[in-house]
mmCIF file with all atom_site columns, C-alpha atoms and ligand atoms in Angstrom:
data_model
loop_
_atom_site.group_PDB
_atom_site.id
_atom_site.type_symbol
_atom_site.label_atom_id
_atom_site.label_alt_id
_atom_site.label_comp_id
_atom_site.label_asym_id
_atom_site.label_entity_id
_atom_site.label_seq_id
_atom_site.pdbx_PDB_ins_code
_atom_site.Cartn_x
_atom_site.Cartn_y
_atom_site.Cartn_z
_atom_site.occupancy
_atom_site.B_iso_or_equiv
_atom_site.pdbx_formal_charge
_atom_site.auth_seq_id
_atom_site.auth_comp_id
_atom_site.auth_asym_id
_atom_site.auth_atom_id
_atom_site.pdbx_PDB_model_num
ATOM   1   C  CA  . UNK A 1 1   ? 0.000  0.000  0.000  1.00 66.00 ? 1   UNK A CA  1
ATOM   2   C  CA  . UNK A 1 2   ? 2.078  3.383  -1.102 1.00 92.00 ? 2   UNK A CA  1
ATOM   3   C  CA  . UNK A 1 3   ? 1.676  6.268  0.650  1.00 97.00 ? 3   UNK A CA  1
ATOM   4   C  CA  . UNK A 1 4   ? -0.816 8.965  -0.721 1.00 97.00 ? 4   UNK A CA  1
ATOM   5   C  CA  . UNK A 1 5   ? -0.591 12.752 -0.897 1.00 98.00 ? 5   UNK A CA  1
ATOM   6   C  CA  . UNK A 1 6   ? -3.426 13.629 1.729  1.00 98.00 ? 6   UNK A CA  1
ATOM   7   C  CA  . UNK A 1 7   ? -5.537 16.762 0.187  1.00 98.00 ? 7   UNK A CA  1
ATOM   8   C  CA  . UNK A 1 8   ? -5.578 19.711 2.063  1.00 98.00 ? 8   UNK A CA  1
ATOM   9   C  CA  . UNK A 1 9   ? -8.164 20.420 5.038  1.00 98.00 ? 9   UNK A CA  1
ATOM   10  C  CA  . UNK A 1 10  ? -8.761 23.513 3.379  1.00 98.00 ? 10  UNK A CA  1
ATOM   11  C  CA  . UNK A 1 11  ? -9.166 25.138 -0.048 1.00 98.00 ? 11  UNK A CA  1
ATOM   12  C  CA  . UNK A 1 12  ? -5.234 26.520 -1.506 1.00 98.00 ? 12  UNK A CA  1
ATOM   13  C  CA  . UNK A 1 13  ? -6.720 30.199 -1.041 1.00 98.00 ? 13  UNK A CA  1
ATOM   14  C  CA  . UNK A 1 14  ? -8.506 29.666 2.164  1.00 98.00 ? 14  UNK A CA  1
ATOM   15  C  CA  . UNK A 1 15  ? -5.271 31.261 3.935  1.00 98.00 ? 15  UNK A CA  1
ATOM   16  C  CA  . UNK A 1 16  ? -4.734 34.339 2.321  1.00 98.00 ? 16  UNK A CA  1
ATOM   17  C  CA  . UNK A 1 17  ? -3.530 37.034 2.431  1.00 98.00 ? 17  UNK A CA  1
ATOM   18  C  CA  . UNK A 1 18  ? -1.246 35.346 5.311  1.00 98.00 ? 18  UNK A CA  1
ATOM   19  C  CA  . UNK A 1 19  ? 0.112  32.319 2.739  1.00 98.00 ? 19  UNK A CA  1
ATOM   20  C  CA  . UNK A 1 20  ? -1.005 32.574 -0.682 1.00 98.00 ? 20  UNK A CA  1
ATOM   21  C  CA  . UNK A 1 21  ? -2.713 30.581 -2.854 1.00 98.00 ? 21  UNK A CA  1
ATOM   22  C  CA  . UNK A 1 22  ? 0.623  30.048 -5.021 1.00 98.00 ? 22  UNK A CA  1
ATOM   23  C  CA  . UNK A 1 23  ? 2.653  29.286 -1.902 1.00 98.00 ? 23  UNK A CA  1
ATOM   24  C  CA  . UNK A 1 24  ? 0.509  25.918 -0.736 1.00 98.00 ? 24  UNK A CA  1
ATOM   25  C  CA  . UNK A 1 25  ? 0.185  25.540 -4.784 1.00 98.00 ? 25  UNK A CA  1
ATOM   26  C  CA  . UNK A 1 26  ? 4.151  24.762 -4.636 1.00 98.00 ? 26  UNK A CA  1
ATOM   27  C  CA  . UNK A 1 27  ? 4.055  23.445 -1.091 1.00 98.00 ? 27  UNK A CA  1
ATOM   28  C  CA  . UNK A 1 28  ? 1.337  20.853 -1.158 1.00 98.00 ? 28  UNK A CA  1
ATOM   29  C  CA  . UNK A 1 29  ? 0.894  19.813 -4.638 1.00 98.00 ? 29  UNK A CA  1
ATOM   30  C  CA  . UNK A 1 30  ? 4.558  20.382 -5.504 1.00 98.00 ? 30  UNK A CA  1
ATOM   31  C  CA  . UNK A 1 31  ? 7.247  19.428 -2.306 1.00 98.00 ? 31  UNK A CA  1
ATOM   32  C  CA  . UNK A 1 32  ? 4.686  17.210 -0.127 1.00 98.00 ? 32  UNK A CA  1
ATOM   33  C  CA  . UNK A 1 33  ? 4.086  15.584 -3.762 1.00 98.00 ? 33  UNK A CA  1
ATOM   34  C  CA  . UNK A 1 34  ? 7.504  14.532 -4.058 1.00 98.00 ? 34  UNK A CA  1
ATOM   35  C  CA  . UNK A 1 35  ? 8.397  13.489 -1.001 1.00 98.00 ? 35  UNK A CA  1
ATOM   36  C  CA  . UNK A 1 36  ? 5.722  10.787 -1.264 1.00 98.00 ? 36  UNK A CA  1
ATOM   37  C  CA  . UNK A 1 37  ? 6.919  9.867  -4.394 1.00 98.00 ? 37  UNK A CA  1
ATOM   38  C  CA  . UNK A 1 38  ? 10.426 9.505  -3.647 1.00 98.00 ? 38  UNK A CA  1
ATOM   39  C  CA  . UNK A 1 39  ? 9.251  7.931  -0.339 1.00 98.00 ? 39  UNK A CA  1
ATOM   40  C  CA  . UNK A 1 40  ? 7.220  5.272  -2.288 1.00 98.00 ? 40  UNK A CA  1
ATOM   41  C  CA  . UNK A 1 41  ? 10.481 4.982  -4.750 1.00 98.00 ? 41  UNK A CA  1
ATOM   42  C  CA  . UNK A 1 42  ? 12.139 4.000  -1.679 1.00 98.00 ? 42  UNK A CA  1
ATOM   43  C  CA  . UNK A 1 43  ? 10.212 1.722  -0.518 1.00 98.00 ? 43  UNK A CA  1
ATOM   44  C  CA  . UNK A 1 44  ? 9.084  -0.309 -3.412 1.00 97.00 ? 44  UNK A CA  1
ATOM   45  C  CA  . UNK A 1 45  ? 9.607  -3.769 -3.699 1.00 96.00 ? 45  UNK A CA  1
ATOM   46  C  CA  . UNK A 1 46  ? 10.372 -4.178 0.260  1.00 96.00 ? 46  UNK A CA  1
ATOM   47  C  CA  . UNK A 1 47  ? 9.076  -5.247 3.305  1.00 96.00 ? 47  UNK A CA  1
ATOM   48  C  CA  . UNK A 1 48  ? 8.349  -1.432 4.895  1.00 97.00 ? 48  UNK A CA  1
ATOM   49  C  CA  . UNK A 1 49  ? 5.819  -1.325 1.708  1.00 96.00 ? 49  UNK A CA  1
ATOM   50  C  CA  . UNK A 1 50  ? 3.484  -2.917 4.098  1.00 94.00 ? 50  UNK A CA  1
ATOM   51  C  CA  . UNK A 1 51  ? 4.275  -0.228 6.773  1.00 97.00 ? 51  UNK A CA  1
ATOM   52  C  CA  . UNK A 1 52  ? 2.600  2.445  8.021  1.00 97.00 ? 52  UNK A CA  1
ATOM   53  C  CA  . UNK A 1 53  ? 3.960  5.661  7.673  1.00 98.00 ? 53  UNK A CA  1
ATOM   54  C  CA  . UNK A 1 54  ? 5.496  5.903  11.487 1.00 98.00 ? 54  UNK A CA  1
ATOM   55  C  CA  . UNK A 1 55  ? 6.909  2.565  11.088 1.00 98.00 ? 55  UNK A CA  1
ATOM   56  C  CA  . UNK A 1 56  ? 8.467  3.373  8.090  1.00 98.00 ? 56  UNK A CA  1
ATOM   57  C  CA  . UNK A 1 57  ? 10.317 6.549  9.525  1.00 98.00 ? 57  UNK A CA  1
ATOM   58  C  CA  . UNK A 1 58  ? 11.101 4.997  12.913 1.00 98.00 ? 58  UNK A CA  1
ATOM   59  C  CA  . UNK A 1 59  ? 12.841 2.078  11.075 1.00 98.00 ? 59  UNK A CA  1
ATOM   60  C  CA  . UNK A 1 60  ? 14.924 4.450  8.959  1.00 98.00 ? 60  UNK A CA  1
ATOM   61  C  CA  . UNK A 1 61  ? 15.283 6.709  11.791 1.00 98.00 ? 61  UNK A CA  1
ATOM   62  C  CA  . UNK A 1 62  ? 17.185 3.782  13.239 1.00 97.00 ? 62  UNK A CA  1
ATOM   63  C  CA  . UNK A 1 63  ? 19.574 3.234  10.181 1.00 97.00 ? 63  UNK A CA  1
ATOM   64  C  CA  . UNK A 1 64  ? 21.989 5.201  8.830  1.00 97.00 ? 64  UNK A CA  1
ATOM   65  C  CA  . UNK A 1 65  ? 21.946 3.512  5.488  1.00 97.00 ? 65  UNK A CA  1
ATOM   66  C  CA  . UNK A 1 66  ? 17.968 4.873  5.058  1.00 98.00 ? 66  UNK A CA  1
ATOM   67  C  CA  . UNK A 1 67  ? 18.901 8.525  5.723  1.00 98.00 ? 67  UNK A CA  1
ATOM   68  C  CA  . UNK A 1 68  ? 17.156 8.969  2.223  1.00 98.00 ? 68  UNK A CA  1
ATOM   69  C  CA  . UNK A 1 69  ? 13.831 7.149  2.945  1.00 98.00 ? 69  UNK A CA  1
ATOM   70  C  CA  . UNK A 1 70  ? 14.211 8.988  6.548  1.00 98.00 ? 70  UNK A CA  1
ATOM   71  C  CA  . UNK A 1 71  ? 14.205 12.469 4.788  1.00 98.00 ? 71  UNK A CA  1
ATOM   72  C  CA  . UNK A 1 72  ? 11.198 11.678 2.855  1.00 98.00 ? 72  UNK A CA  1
ATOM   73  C  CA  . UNK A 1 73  ? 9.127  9.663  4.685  1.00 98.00 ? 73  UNK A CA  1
ATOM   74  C  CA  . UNK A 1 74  ? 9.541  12.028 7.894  1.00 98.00 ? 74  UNK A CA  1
ATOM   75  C  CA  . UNK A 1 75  ? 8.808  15.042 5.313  1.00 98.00 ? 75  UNK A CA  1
ATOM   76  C  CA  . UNK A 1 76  ? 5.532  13.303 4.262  1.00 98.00 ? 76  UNK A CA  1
ATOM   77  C  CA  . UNK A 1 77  ? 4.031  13.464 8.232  1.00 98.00 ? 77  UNK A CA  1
ATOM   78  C  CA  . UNK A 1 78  ? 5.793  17.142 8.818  1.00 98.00 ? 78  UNK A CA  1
ATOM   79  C  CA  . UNK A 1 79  ? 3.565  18.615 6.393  1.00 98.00 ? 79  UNK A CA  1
ATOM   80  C  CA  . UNK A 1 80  ? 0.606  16.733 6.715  1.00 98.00 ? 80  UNK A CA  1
ATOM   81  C  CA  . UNK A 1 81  ? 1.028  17.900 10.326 1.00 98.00 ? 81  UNK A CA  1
ATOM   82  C  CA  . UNK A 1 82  ? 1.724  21.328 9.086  1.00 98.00 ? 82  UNK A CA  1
ATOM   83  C  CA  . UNK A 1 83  ? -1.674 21.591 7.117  1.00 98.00 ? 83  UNK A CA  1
ATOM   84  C  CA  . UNK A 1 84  ? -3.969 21.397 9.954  1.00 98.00 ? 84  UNK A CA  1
ATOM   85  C  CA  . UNK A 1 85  ? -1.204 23.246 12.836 1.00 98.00 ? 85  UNK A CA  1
ATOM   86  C  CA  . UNK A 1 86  ? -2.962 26.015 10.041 1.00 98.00 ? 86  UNK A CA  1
ATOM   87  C  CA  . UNK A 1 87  ? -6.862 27.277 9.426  1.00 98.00 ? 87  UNK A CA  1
ATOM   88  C  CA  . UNK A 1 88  ? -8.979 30.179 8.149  1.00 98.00 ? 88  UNK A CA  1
ATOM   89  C  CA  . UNK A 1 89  ? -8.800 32.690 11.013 1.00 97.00 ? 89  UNK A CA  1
ATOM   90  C  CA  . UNK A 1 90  ? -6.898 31.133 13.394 1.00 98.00 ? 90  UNK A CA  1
ATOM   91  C  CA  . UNK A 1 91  ? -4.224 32.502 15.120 1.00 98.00 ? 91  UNK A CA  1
ATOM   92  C  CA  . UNK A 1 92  ? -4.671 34.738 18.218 1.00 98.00 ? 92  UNK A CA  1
ATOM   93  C  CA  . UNK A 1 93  ? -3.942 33.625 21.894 1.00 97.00 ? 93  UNK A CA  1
ATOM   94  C  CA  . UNK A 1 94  ? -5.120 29.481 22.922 1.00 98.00 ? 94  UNK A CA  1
ATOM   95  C  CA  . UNK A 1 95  ? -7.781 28.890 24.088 1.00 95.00 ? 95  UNK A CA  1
ATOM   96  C  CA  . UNK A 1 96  ? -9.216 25.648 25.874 1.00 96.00 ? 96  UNK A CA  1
ATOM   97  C  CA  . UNK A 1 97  ? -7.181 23.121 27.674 1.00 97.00 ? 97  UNK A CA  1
ATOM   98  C  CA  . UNK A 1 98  ? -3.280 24.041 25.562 1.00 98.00 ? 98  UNK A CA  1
ATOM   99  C  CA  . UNK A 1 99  ? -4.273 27.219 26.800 1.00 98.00 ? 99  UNK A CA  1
ATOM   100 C  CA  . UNK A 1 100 ? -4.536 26.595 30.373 1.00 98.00 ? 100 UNK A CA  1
ATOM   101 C  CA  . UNK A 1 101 ? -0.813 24.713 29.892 1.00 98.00 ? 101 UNK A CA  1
ATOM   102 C  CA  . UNK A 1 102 ? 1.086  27.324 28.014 1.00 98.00 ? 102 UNK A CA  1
ATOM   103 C  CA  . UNK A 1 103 ? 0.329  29.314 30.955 1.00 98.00 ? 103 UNK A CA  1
ATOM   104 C  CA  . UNK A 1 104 ? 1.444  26.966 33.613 1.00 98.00 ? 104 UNK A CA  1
ATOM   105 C  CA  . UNK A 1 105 ? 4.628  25.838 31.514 1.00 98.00 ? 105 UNK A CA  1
ATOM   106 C  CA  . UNK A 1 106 ? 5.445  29.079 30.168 1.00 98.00 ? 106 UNK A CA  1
ATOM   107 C  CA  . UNK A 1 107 ? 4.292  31.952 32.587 1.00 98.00 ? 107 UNK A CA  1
ATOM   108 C  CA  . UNK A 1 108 ? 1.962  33.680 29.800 1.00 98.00 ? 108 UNK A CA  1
ATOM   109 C  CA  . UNK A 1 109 ? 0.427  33.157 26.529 1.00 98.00 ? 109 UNK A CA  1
ATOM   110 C  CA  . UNK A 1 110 ? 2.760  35.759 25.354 1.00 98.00 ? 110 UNK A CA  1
ATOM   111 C  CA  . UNK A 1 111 ? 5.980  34.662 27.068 1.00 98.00 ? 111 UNK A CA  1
ATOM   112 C  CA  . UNK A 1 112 ? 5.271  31.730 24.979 1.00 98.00 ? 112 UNK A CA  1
ATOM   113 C  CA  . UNK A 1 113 ? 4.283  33.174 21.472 1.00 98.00 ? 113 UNK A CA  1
ATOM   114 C  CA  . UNK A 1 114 ? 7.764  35.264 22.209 1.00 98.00 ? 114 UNK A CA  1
ATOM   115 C  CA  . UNK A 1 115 ? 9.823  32.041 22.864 1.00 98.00 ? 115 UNK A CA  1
ATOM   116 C  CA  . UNK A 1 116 ? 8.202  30.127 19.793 1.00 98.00 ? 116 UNK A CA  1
ATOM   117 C  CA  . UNK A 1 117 ? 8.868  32.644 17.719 1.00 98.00 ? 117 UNK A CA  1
ATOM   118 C  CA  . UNK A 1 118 ? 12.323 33.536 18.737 1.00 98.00 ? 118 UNK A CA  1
ATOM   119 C  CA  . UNK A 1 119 ? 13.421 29.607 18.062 1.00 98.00 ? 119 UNK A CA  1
ATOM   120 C  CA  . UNK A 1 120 ? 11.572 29.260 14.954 1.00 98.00 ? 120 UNK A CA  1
ATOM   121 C  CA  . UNK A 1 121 ? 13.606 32.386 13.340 1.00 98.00 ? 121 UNK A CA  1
ATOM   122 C  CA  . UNK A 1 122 ? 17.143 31.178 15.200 1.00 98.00 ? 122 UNK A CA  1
ATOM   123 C  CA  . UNK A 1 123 ? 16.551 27.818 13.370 1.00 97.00 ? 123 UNK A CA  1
ATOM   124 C  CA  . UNK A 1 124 ? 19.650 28.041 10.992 1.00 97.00 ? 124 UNK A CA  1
ATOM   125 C  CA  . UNK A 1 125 ? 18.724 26.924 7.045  1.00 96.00 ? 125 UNK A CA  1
ATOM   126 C  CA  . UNK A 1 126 ? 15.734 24.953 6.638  1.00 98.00 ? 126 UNK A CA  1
ATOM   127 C  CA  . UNK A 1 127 ? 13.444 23.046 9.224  1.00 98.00 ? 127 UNK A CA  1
ATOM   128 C  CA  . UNK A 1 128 ? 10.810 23.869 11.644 1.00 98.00 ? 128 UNK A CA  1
ATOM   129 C  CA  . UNK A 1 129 ? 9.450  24.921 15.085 1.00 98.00 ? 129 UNK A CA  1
ATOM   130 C  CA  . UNK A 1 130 ? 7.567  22.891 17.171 1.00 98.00 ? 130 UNK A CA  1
ATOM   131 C  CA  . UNK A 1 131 ? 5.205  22.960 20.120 1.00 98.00 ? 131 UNK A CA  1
ATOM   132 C  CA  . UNK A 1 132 ? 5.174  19.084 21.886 1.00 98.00 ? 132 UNK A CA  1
ATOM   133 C  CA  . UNK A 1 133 ? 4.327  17.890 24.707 1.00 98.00 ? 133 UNK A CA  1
ATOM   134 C  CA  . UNK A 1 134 ? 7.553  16.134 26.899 1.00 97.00 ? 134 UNK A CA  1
ATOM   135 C  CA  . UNK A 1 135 ? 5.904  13.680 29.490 1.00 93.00 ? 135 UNK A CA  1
ATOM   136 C  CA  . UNK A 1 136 ? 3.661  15.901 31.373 1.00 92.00 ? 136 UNK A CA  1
ATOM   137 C  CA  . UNK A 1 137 ? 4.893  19.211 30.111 1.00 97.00 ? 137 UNK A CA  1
ATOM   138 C  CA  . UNK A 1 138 ? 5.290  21.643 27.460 1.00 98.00 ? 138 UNK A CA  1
ATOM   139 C  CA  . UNK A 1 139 ? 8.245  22.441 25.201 1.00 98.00 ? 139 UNK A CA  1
ATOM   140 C  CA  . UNK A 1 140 ? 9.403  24.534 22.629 1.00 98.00 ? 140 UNK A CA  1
ATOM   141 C  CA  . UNK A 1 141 ? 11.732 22.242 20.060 1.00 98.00 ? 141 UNK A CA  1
ATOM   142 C  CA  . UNK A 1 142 ? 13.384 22.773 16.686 1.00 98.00 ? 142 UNK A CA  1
ATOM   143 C  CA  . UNK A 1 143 ? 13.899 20.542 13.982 1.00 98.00 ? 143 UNK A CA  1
ATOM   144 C  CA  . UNK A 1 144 ? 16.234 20.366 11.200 1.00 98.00 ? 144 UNK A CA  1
ATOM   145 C  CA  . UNK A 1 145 ? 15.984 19.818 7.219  1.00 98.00 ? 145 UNK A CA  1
ATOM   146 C  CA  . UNK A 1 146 ? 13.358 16.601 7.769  1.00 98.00 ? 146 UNK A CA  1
ATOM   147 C  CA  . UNK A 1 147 ? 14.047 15.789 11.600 1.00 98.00 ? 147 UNK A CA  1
ATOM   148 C  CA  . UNK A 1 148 ? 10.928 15.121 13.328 1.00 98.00 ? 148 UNK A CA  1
ATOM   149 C  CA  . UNK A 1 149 ? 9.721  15.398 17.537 1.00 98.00 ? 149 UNK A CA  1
ATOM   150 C  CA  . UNK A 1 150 ? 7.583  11.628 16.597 1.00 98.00 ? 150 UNK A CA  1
ATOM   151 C  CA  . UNK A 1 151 ? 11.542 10.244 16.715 1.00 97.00 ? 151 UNK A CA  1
ATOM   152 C  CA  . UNK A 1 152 ? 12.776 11.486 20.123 1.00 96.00 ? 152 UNK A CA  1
ATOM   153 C  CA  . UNK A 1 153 ? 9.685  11.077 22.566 1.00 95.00 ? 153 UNK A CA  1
ATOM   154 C  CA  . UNK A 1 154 ? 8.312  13.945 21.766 1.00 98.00 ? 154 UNK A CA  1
ATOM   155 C  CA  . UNK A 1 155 ? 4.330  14.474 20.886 1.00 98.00 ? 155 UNK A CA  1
ATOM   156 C  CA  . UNK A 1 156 ? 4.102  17.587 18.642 1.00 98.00 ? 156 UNK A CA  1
ATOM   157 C  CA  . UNK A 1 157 ? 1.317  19.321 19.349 1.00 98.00 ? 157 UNK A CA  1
ATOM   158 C  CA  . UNK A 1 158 ? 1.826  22.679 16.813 1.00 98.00 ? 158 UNK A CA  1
ATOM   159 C  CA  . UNK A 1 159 ? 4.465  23.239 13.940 1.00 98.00 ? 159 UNK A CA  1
ATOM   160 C  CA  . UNK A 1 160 ? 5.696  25.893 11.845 1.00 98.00 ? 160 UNK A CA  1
ATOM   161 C  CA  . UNK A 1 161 ? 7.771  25.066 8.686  1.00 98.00 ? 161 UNK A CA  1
ATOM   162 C  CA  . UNK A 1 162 ? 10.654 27.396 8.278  1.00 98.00 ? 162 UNK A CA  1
ATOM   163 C  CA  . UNK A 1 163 ? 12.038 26.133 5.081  1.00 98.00 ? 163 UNK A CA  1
ATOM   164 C  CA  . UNK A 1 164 ? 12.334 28.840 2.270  1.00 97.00 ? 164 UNK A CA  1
ATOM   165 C  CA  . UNK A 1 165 ? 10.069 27.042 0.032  1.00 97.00 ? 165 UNK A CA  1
ATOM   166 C  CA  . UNK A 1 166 ? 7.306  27.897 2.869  1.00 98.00 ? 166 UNK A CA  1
ATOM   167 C  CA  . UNK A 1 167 ? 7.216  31.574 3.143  1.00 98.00 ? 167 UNK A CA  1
ATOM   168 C  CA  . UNK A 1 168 ? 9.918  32.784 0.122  1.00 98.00 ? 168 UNK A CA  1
ATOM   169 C  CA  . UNK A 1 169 ? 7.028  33.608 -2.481 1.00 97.00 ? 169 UNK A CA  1
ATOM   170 C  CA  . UNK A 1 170 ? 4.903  35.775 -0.030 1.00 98.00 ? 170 UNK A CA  1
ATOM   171 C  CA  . UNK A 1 171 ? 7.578  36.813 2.492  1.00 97.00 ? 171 UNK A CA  1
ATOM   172 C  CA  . UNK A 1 172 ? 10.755 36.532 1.093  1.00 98.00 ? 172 UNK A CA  1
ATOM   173 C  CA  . UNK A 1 173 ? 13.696 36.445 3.464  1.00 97.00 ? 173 UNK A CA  1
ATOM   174 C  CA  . UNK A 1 174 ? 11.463 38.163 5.801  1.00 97.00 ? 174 UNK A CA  1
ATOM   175 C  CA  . UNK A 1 175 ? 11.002 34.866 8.099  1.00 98.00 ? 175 UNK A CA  1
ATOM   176 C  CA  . UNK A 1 176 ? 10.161 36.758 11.445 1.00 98.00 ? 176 UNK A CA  1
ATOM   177 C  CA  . UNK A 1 177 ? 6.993  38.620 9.666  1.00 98.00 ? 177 UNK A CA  1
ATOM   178 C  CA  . UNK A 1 178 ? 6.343  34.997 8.439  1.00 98.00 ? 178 UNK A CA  1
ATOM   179 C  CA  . UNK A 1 179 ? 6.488  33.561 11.613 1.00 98.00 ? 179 UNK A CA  1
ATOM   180 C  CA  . UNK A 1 180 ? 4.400  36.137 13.383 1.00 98.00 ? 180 UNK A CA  1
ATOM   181 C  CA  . UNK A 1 181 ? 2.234  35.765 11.085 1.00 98.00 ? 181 UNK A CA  1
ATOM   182 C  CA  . UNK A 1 182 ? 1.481  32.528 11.579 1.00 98.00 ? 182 UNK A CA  1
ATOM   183 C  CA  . UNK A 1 183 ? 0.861  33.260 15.463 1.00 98.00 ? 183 UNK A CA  1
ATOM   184 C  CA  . UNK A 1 184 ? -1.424 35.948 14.924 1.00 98.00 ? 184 UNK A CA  1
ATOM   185 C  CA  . UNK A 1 185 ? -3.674 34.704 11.966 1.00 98.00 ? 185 UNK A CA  1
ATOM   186 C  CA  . UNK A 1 186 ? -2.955 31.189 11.277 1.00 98.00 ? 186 UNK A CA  1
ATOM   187 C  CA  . UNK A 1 187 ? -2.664 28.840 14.228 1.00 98.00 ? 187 UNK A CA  1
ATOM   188 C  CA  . UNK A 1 188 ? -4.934 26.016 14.363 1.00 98.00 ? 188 UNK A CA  1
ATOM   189 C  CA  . UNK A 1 189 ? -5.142 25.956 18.523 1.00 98.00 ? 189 UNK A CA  1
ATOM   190 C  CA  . UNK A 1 190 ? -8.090 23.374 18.013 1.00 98.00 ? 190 UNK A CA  1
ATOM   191 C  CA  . UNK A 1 191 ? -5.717 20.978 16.496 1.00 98.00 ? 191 UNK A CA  1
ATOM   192 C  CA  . UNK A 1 192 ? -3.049 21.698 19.352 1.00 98.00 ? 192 UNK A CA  1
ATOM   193 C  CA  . UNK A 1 193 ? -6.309 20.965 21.950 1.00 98.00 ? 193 UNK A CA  1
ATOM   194 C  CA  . UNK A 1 194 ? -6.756 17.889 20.054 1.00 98.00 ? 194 UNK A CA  1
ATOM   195 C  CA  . UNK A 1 195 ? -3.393 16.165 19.844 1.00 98.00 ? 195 UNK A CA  1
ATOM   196 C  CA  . UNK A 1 196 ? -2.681 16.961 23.450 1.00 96.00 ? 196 UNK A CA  1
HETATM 197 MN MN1 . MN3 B 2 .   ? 7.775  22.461 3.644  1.00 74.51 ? 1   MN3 B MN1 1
#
């Protein structure tokens, strides 16, 4: 069973102004595209081709010879993660029960939005910002290139993708306006609520 491109939870202009229509037109149909195909090129004709898609990156995760399959496979779940950590007027302080946590773990909803934002510009070159959950608190983690939280423990809760190819077209090298951005109009806190 190969892995499938999942559609997006949302029509490619339902985020605009904030990411445009051309942005998730590259994003989703272009990168997530091709890292299921090369994924599924990588797994053909073996045993993970009866894997799901955690099994397949924890078992390249392990081994150094599948740093390929690793990159893609891990690539596939960041950004079908990444599609709902989005919606249509989201954004904004939490709300609900992630709410009630970022206070308790982080002083302030704005102590946090601070911090999150402040790691997800330091990340150097390509890879993302993450809200998980570490045993029975919050954290604030950064990835690299395809690195993913699912690999170390960690339950992501919330991600931002800081690769070029996420923000260039509308943003430029402007990755902090991105990334506030994202905090004030895009967040999807009902999908944090839910994973937690
Ligand atoms: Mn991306």
């Amino acid at each position: 069973m190969a892995l499938q491109l999942p559609d997006l939870p949302y029509e490619h202009d339902a985020l605009a102004p904030y990411v445009s229509a051309e942005t998730l037109g590259f994003h989703h149909d272009k990168h997530h595209q091709a890292y299921v195909t090369n994924a599924n090129k990588l797994i053909a004709g073996t045993d993970l081709e009866a894997k799901s898609l955690e099994e397949i990156i924890a078992v390249a995760a392990a081994d150094p010879a599948k740093k390929g399959l690793f990159n893609n496979a891990a690539q596939v779940w960041n950004h079908t993660f990444l599609w709902h950590s989005m919606k249509p007027n989201g954004g904004g302080a939490a709300s609900g029960a992630i709410a009630k946590l970022i206070d308790r773990d982080f002083g302030s909803f704005d102590v946090f939005a601070e911090k999150f934002a402040a790691a997800a510009v330091a990340q150097f070159g390509s890879g993302w910002a993450w809200l998980v959950s570490n045993g029975d608190k919050l954290d604030i983690v950064t990835t690299a290139n395809a690195d993913t939280p699912i690999v170390r423990g960690l339950k992501p809760l919330l991600t931002v993708d800081v690769w070029e190819h996420a923000y260039y077209l509308d943003y430029q090298n402007r990755r902090p306006d991105y990334v506030k951005i994202f905090l004030d109009k895009l967040a999807n806190w009902d999908f944090a609520n839910a994973n937690l």
